[in-house]
Amino acid sequence: MRGLAVLLVALGHVSLVPSGGWIGMSVFFALSGYLITGILLRERAATGTIRIRAFYRRRIARLVPALALLLAVVALTGTASAVSWWSSVAYVKNWQMAIGHTIDPLAHVWSLGIEEQFYLAWPLLLVGLRLRRGLVIVLALAVAVTLLRFQVDADRAYYGTETRGDALLLGSAAAIAVRLGWRAPRWLGWAGLAAVLGLALLPDGSVPWLTWGLALGSLASVALVAGGAPGVRWLAPLGLISYGVYLWHWPIVWALGGIHQPPLVGLATIVAACLVATASFVFLERPASAVLRGRVRLVVRGRQLVVEERLDPVIADRVAV
């Protein structure tokens, strides 16, 4: 599913799929809310609580190493302003984009800002949330976010945390519903997939996508996520490196002069991003994540430096989101 989302975003950014960018991000948000909420609820059921510090440590381990490399490269090349760079470091890039929309190699980092701002509060709320009441509250918040998007300007509607949180909330609501015993019918996944692909292929500007388009995109995305993303299992290898592909595809597009490139150049851009992402995953993300999550540690035995494995006894590898 992550593979499908990043492919839509990348194809949208090279103008090969007209509306792939925004619908791909909706899939990412819905998937993130669904998976992470599900993991946190399983931990609460197993232990009676949610280990907040461990959650944030996992988020840092998952996101920071690859982003740090990107930020270092951008800093060395001097291709982004200080405001853009520091707002990316602080995970508030979305607000910088909402206030002063600038297109640079870090323009895509806005989505990470929305996610991390959401997850500053969400685990804390889940600790004592009664699931049935919580489901109603989360759905009500998703509706409120959708309505708020009709009331603000275009940049705020697209980049604001409080105006793009509906997909995250709906994905979280689906995870709560599953915990309460709901099982999504298989047809829901197929309907979600058809709706996501249909929205992605719509010509840019053919629908009021900042209002109704994003609302439909959020609903289609959560249907796809809850229904199990049928028919896209072949994209699993791309999903494994999706974070790196997302981080690196846009700087490459930007370096080549923007989104309006010949189709072959666009495809070559995506291939290049996949190669960089694969190297990042193998040589940076996976080993750094293992160390930062405490799964392995470096110890000195005699005169040798040894890697020692240490698995989390509660949730082990189920947190690899």
PDB file of C-alpha atoms in Angstrom, residues 50-257:
ATOM      1  CA  ILE A  50       1.061   3.060  25.889  1.00  0.00           C
ATOM      2  CA  ARG A  51       4.747   3.687  26.392  1.00  0.00           C
ATOM      3  CA  ILE A  52       4.924   7.223  25.068  1.00  0.00           C
ATOM      4  CA  ARG A  53       8.690   7.577  25.237  1.00  0.00           C
ATOM      5  CA  ALA A  54       9.161   4.294  23.379  1.00  0.00           C
ATOM      6  CA  PHE A  55       6.701   5.455  20.715  1.00  0.00           C
ATOM      7  CA  TYR A  56       8.600   8.694  20.118  1.00  0.00           C
ATOM      8  CA  ARG A  57      11.891   6.813  20.076  1.00  0.00           C
ATOM      9  CA  ARG A  58      10.531   4.578  17.326  1.00  0.00           C
ATOM     10  CA  ARG A  59       9.350   7.585  15.336  1.00  0.00           C
ATOM     11  CA  ILE A  60      12.777   9.212  15.614  1.00  0.00           C
ATOM     12  CA  ALA A  61      14.478   5.978  14.602  1.00  0.00           C
ATOM     13  CA  ARG A  62      12.181   5.589  11.593  1.00  0.00           C
ATOM     14  CA  LEU A  63      12.255   9.121  10.249  1.00  0.00           C
ATOM     15  CA  VAL A  64      15.335  11.036  11.345  1.00  0.00           C
ATOM     16  CA  PRO A  65      18.327   9.185   9.793  1.00  0.00           C
ATOM     17  CA  ALA A  66      17.169   9.449   6.166  1.00  0.00           C
ATOM     18  CA  LEU A  67      15.835  12.983   6.624  1.00  0.00           C
ATOM     19  CA  ALA A  68      19.103  14.055   8.272  1.00  0.00           C
ATOM     20  CA  LEU A  69      21.006  12.863   5.202  1.00  0.00           C
ATOM     21  CA  LEU A  70      18.700  14.803   2.885  1.00  0.00           C
ATOM     22  CA  LEU A  71      19.019  17.933   5.016  1.00  0.00           C
ATOM     23  CA  ALA A  72      22.806  17.599   5.024  1.00  0.00           C
ATOM     24  CA  VAL A  73      22.912  17.322   1.231  1.00  0.00           C
ATOM     25  CA  VAL A  74      20.624  20.331   0.818  1.00  0.00           C
ATOM     26  CA  ALA A  75      22.708  22.354   3.286  1.00  0.00           C
ATOM     27  CA  LEU A  76      25.934  21.511   1.445  1.00  0.00           C
ATOM     28  CA  THR A  77      24.453  22.489  -1.918  1.00  0.00           C
ATOM     29  CA  GLY A  78      22.887  25.691  -0.585  1.00  0.00           C
ATOM     30  CA  THR A  79      19.700  25.117  -2.585  1.00  0.00           C
ATOM     31  CA  ALA A  80      17.188  26.013   0.144  1.00  0.00           C
ATOM     32  CA  SER A  81      16.764  29.090   2.298  1.00  0.00           C
ATOM     33  CA  ALA A  82      17.556  29.062   6.007  1.00  0.00           C
ATOM     34  CA  VAL A  83      13.850  29.389   6.805  1.00  0.00           C
ATOM     35  CA  SER A  84      12.992  26.404   4.622  1.00  0.00           C
ATOM     36  CA  TRP A  85      15.823  24.306   6.069  1.00  0.00           C
ATOM     37  CA  TRP A  86      15.117  25.038   9.733  1.00  0.00           C
ATOM     38  CA  SER A  87      11.368  24.611   9.326  1.00  0.00           C
ATOM     39  CA  SER A  88      12.105  21.149   7.899  1.00  0.00           C
ATOM     40  CA  VAL A  89      14.373  20.342  10.842  1.00  0.00           C
ATOM     41  CA  ALA A  90      11.637  21.388  13.283  1.00  0.00           C
ATOM     42  CA  TYR A  91       8.863  19.500  11.419  1.00  0.00           C
ATOM     43  CA  VAL A  92       6.878  22.692  10.799  1.00  0.00           C
ATOM     44  CA  LYS A  93       7.572  22.897   7.068  1.00  0.00           C
ATOM     45  CA  ASN A  94       3.845  22.680   6.351  1.00  0.00           C
ATOM     46  CA  TRP A  95       3.240  25.979   8.157  1.00  0.00           C
ATOM     47  CA  GLN A  96       6.097  27.647   6.318  1.00  0.00           C
ATOM     48  CA  MET A  97       4.472  26.493   3.083  1.00  0.00           C
ATOM     49  CA  ALA A  98       1.047  27.691   4.211  1.00  0.00           C
ATOM     50  CA  ILE A  99       2.380  31.157   5.069  1.00  0.00           C
ATOM     51  CA  GLY A 100       4.890  31.637   2.277  1.00  0.00           C
ATOM     52  CA  HIS A 101       4.596  28.986  -0.430  1.00  0.00           C
ATOM     53  CA  THR A 102       8.126  28.326  -1.769  1.00  0.00           C
ATOM     54  CA  ILE A 103       9.194  25.593  -4.158  1.00  0.00           C
ATOM     55  CA  ASP A 104      12.647  24.233  -3.320  1.00  0.00           C
ATOM     56  CA  PRO A 105      14.239  20.794  -2.726  1.00  0.00           C
ATOM     57  CA  LEU A 106      12.510  20.583   0.673  1.00  0.00           C
ATOM     58  CA  ALA A 107       9.006  21.557  -0.427  1.00  0.00           C
ATOM     59  CA  HIS A 108       7.722  17.987   0.019  1.00  0.00           C
ATOM     60  CA  VAL A 109       8.767  17.777   3.689  1.00  0.00           C
ATOM     61  CA  TRP A 110       5.486  19.522   4.605  1.00  0.00           C
ATOM     62  CA  SER A 111       3.745  16.147   4.867  1.00  0.00           C
ATOM     63  CA  LEU A 112       6.184  14.935   7.542  1.00  0.00           C
ATOM     64  CA  GLY A 113       5.364  18.050   9.546  1.00  0.00           C
ATOM     65  CA  ILE A 114       1.641  17.280   9.523  1.00  0.00           C
ATOM     66  CA  GLU A 115       2.197  13.686  10.609  1.00  0.00           C
ATOM     67  CA  GLU A 116       4.567  14.488  13.450  1.00  0.00           C
ATOM     68  CA  GLN A 117       2.389  17.313  14.767  1.00  0.00           C
ATOM     69  CA  PHE A 118      -0.543  14.903  14.783  1.00  0.00           C
ATOM     70  CA  TYR A 119       1.468  12.251  16.621  1.00  0.00           C
ATOM     71  CA  LEU A 120       2.590  14.696  19.297  1.00  0.00           C
ATOM     72  CA  ALA A 121      -0.935  14.548  20.708  1.00  0.00           C
ATOM     73  CA  TRP A 122      -2.534  11.374  19.393  1.00  0.00           C
ATOM     74  CA  PRO A 123      -0.725   8.736  21.542  1.00  0.00           C
ATOM     75  CA  LEU A 124      -1.425  10.791  24.671  1.00  0.00           C
ATOM     76  CA  LEU A 125      -5.140  10.854  23.843  1.00  0.00           C
ATOM     77  CA  LEU A 126      -5.209   7.122  23.154  1.00  0.00           C
ATOM     78  CA  VAL A 127      -3.860   6.204  26.590  1.00  0.00           C
ATOM     79  CA  GLY A 128      -7.201   6.656  28.352  1.00  0.00           C
ATOM     80  CA  LEU A 129      -9.607   6.801  25.417  1.00  0.00           C
ATOM     81  CA  ARG A 130     -12.718   4.629  25.628  1.00  0.00           C
ATOM     82  CA  LEU A 131     -12.923   3.061  22.217  1.00  0.00           C
ATOM     83  CA  ARG A 132     -16.638   3.373  21.443  1.00  0.00           C
ATOM     84  CA  ARG A 133     -16.810   6.971  22.595  1.00  0.00           C
ATOM     85  CA  GLY A 134     -13.457   7.631  20.968  1.00  0.00           C
ATOM     86  CA  LEU A 135     -14.665   6.367  17.618  1.00  0.00           C
ATOM     87  CA  VAL A 136     -17.503   8.894  17.635  1.00  0.00           C
ATOM     88  CA  ILE A 137     -15.150  11.698  18.674  1.00  0.00           C
ATOM     89  CA  VAL A 138     -12.597  10.876  15.978  1.00  0.00           C
ATOM     90  CA  LEU A 139     -15.244  10.741  13.255  1.00  0.00           C
ATOM     91  CA  ALA A 140     -16.665  14.062  14.439  1.00  0.00           C
ATOM     92  CA  LEU A 141     -13.190  15.610  14.315  1.00  0.00           C
ATOM     93  CA  ALA A 142     -12.708  14.325  10.765  1.00  0.00           C
ATOM     94  CA  VAL A 143     -15.950  16.004   9.703  1.00  0.00           C
ATOM     95  CA  ALA A 144     -14.889  19.240  11.428  1.00  0.00           C
ATOM     96  CA  VAL A 145     -11.540  19.208   9.617  1.00  0.00           C
ATOM     97  CA  THR A 146     -13.286  18.705   6.279  1.00  0.00           C
ATOM     98  CA  LEU A 147     -15.669  21.607   6.902  1.00  0.00           C
ATOM     99  CA  LEU A 148     -12.849  23.882   8.056  1.00  0.00           C
ATOM    100  CA  ARG A 149     -11.064  23.356   4.761  1.00  0.00           C
ATOM    101  CA  PHE A 150     -13.941  25.155   3.004  1.00  0.00           C
ATOM    102  CA  GLN A 151     -13.317  28.282   5.096  1.00  0.00           C
ATOM    103  CA  VAL A 152      -9.631  29.031   4.482  1.00  0.00           C
ATOM    104  CA  ASP A 153      -7.399  30.020   1.580  1.00  0.00           C
ATOM    105  CA  ALA A 154      -5.838  27.484  -0.778  1.00  0.00           C
ATOM    106  CA  ASP A 155      -2.385  27.238   0.806  1.00  0.00           C
ATOM    107  CA  ARG A 156      -3.805  26.907   4.313  1.00  0.00           C
ATOM    108  CA  ALA A 157      -6.316  24.306   3.110  1.00  0.00           C
ATOM    109  CA  TYR A 158      -3.598  22.142   1.589  1.00  0.00           C
ATOM    110  CA  TYR A 159      -0.779  22.526   4.108  1.00  0.00           C
ATOM    111  CA  GLY A 160      -2.493  23.219   7.435  1.00  0.00           C
ATOM    112  CA  THR A 161      -2.383  20.473  10.024  1.00  0.00           C
ATOM    113  CA  GLU A 162      -5.943  21.201  11.096  1.00  0.00           C
ATOM    114  CA  THR A 163      -7.177  21.147   7.483  1.00  0.00           C
ATOM    115  CA  ARG A 164      -5.379  17.999   6.259  1.00  0.00           C
ATOM    116  CA  GLY A 165      -5.892  15.807   9.304  1.00  0.00           C
ATOM    117  CA  ASP A 166      -9.082  14.144   8.068  1.00  0.00           C
ATOM    118  CA  ALA A 167      -7.309  11.231   6.368  1.00  0.00           C
ATOM    119  CA  LEU A 168      -5.175  10.609   9.474  1.00  0.00           C
ATOM    120  CA  LEU A 169      -8.282  10.720  11.649  1.00  0.00           C
ATOM    121  CA  LEU A 170     -10.298   8.437   9.376  1.00  0.00           C
ATOM    122  CA  GLY A 171      -7.458   5.938   9.252  1.00  0.00           C
ATOM    123  CA  SER A 172      -7.285   6.050  13.051  1.00  0.00           C
ATOM    124  CA  ALA A 173     -11.057   5.606  13.268  1.00  0.00           C
ATOM    125  CA  ALA A 174     -10.848   2.507  11.060  1.00  0.00           C
ATOM    126  CA  ALA A 175      -8.195   1.048  13.385  1.00  0.00           C
ATOM    127  CA  ILE A 176     -10.429   1.712  16.406  1.00  0.00           C
ATOM    128  CA  ALA A 177     -13.368   0.086  14.617  1.00  0.00           C
ATOM    129  CA  VAL A 178     -11.242  -2.994  13.892  1.00  0.00           C
ATOM    130  CA  ARG A 179     -10.276  -3.167  17.552  1.00  0.00           C
ATOM    131  CA  LEU A 180     -13.983  -3.117  18.408  1.00  0.00           C
ATOM    132  CA  GLY A 181     -14.549  -6.140  16.179  1.00  0.00           C
ATOM    133  CA  TRP A 182     -15.402  -4.614  12.803  1.00  0.00           C
ATOM    134  CA  ARG A 183     -14.094  -6.423   9.730  1.00  0.00           C
ATOM    135  CA  ALA A 184     -14.087  -4.548   6.457  1.00  0.00           C
ATOM    136  CA  PRO A 185     -15.696  -6.422   3.562  1.00  0.00           C
ATOM    137  CA  ARG A 186     -13.357  -7.283   0.715  1.00  0.00           C
ATOM    138  CA  TRP A 187     -15.333  -5.219  -1.767  1.00  0.00           C
ATOM    139  CA  LEU A 188     -14.510  -2.087   0.222  1.00  0.00           C
ATOM    140  CA  GLY A 189     -10.850  -2.435  -0.687  1.00  0.00           C
ATOM    141  CA  TRP A 190     -11.650  -2.828  -4.383  1.00  0.00           C
ATOM    142  CA  ALA A 191     -13.992   0.177  -4.257  1.00  0.00           C
ATOM    143  CA  GLY A 192     -11.303   2.224  -2.519  1.00  0.00           C
ATOM    144  CA  LEU A 193      -8.684   1.223  -5.076  1.00  0.00           C
ATOM    145  CA  ALA A 194     -10.971   2.121  -7.992  1.00  0.00           C
ATOM    146  CA  ALA A 195     -11.817   5.473  -6.394  1.00  0.00           C
ATOM    147  CA  VAL A 196      -8.174   6.322  -5.642  1.00  0.00           C
ATOM    148  CA  LEU A 197      -7.050   5.492  -9.177  1.00  0.00           C
ATOM    149  CA  GLY A 198     -10.025   7.337 -10.649  1.00  0.00           C
ATOM    150  CA  LEU A 199      -9.233  10.482  -8.666  1.00  0.00           C
ATOM    151  CA  ALA A 200      -5.539  10.202  -9.568  1.00  0.00           C
ATOM    152  CA  LEU A 201      -6.350  10.164 -13.286  1.00  0.00           C
ATOM    153  CA  LEU A 202      -8.625  13.199 -13.203  1.00  0.00           C
ATOM    154  CA  PRO A 203      -7.163  16.200 -15.039  1.00  0.00           C
ATOM    155  CA  ASP A 204      -5.714  18.739 -12.646  1.00  0.00           C
ATOM    156  CA  GLY A 205      -8.365  21.313 -11.764  1.00  0.00           C
ATOM    157  CA  SER A 206     -11.274  19.254 -13.097  1.00  0.00           C
ATOM    158  CA  VAL A 207     -12.761  18.977  -9.600  1.00  0.00           C
ATOM    159  CA  PRO A 208     -12.657  21.388  -6.650  1.00  0.00           C
ATOM    160  CA  TRP A 209      -9.936  19.192  -5.175  1.00  0.00           C
ATOM    161  CA  LEU A 210      -9.036  21.496  -2.278  1.00  0.00           C
ATOM    162  CA  THR A 211     -12.521  20.995  -0.841  1.00  0.00           C
ATOM    163  CA  TRP A 212     -14.614  18.111  -2.144  1.00  0.00           C
ATOM    164  CA  GLY A 213     -11.662  16.469  -3.878  1.00  0.00           C
ATOM    165  CA  LEU A 214      -9.622  16.078  -0.694  1.00  0.00           C
ATOM    166  CA  ALA A 215     -12.703  14.910   1.195  1.00  0.00           C
ATOM    167  CA  LEU A 216     -13.414  12.228  -1.424  1.00  0.00           C
ATOM    168  CA  GLY A 217      -9.728  11.356  -1.472  1.00  0.00           C
ATOM    169  CA  SER A 218      -9.712  10.785   2.282  1.00  0.00           C
ATOM    170  CA  LEU A 219     -12.776   8.539   2.094  1.00  0.00           C
ATOM    171  CA  ALA A 220     -11.372   6.586  -0.855  1.00  0.00           C
ATOM    172  CA  SER A 221      -8.037   6.203   0.920  1.00  0.00           C
ATOM    173  CA  VAL A 222      -9.490   4.852   4.152  1.00  0.00           C
ATOM    174  CA  ALA A 223     -11.681   2.430   2.170  1.00  0.00           C
ATOM    175  CA  LEU A 224      -8.559   1.202   0.373  1.00  0.00           C
ATOM    176  CA  VAL A 225      -6.610   0.898   3.631  1.00  0.00           C
ATOM    177  CA  ALA A 226      -9.357  -0.777   5.657  1.00  0.00           C
ATOM    178  CA  GLY A 227     -10.235  -3.138   2.808  1.00  0.00           C
ATOM    179  CA  GLY A 228      -6.674  -4.385   2.477  1.00  0.00           C
ATOM    180  CA  ALA A 229      -5.468  -2.818  -0.796  1.00  0.00           C
ATOM    181  CA  PRO A 230      -6.360  -5.728  -3.112  1.00  0.00           C
ATOM    182  CA  GLY A 231      -4.394  -6.107  -6.298  1.00  0.00           C
ATOM    183  CA  VAL A 232      -1.318  -4.089  -5.291  1.00  0.00           C
ATOM    184  CA  ARG A 233       0.790  -6.679  -3.455  1.00  0.00           C
ATOM    185  CA  TRP A 234       3.270  -6.581  -6.330  1.00  0.00           C
ATOM    186  CA  LEU A 235       4.230  -3.099  -5.112  1.00  0.00           C
ATOM    187  CA  ALA A 236       5.469  -4.420  -1.751  1.00  0.00           C
ATOM    188  CA  PRO A 237       9.192  -4.053  -2.631  1.00  0.00           C
ATOM    189  CA  LEU A 238       8.574  -0.408  -3.520  1.00  0.00           C
ATOM    190  CA  GLY A 239       6.673  -0.003  -0.266  1.00  0.00           C
ATOM    191  CA  LEU A 240       9.714  -1.195   1.663  1.00  0.00           C
ATOM    192  CA  ILE A 241      11.776   1.754   0.388  1.00  0.00           C
ATOM    193  CA  SER A 242       8.854   4.165   0.045  1.00  0.00           C
ATOM    194  CA  TYR A 243      10.123   6.628   2.655  1.00  0.00           C
ATOM    195  CA  GLY A 244      13.425   7.046   0.852  1.00  0.00           C
ATOM    196  CA  VAL A 245      11.710   7.295  -2.536  1.00  0.00           C
ATOM    197  CA  TYR A 246       9.467  10.020  -1.153  1.00  0.00           C
ATOM    198  CA  LEU A 247      12.391  11.946   0.339  1.00  0.00           C
ATOM    199  CA  TRP A 248      14.631  11.806  -2.735  1.00  0.00           C
ATOM    200  CA  HIS A 249      12.304  11.887  -5.734  1.00  0.00           C
ATOM    201  CA  TRP A 250      11.350  15.536  -5.323  1.00  0.00           C
ATOM    202  CA  PRO A 251      14.890  16.970  -4.987  1.00  0.00           C
ATOM    203  CA  ILE A 252      15.793  15.109  -8.179  1.00  0.00           C
ATOM    204  CA  VAL A 253      12.699  16.485  -9.944  1.00  0.00           C
ATOM    205  CA  TRP A 254      13.548  19.978  -8.704  1.00  0.00           C
ATOM    206  CA  ALA A 255      17.178  19.690  -9.816  1.00  0.00           C
ATOM    207  CA  LEU A 256      16.023  18.777 -13.322  1.00  0.00           C
ATOM    208  CA  GLY A 257      13.952  21.933 -13.598  1.00  0.00           C
TER     209      GLY A 257
END
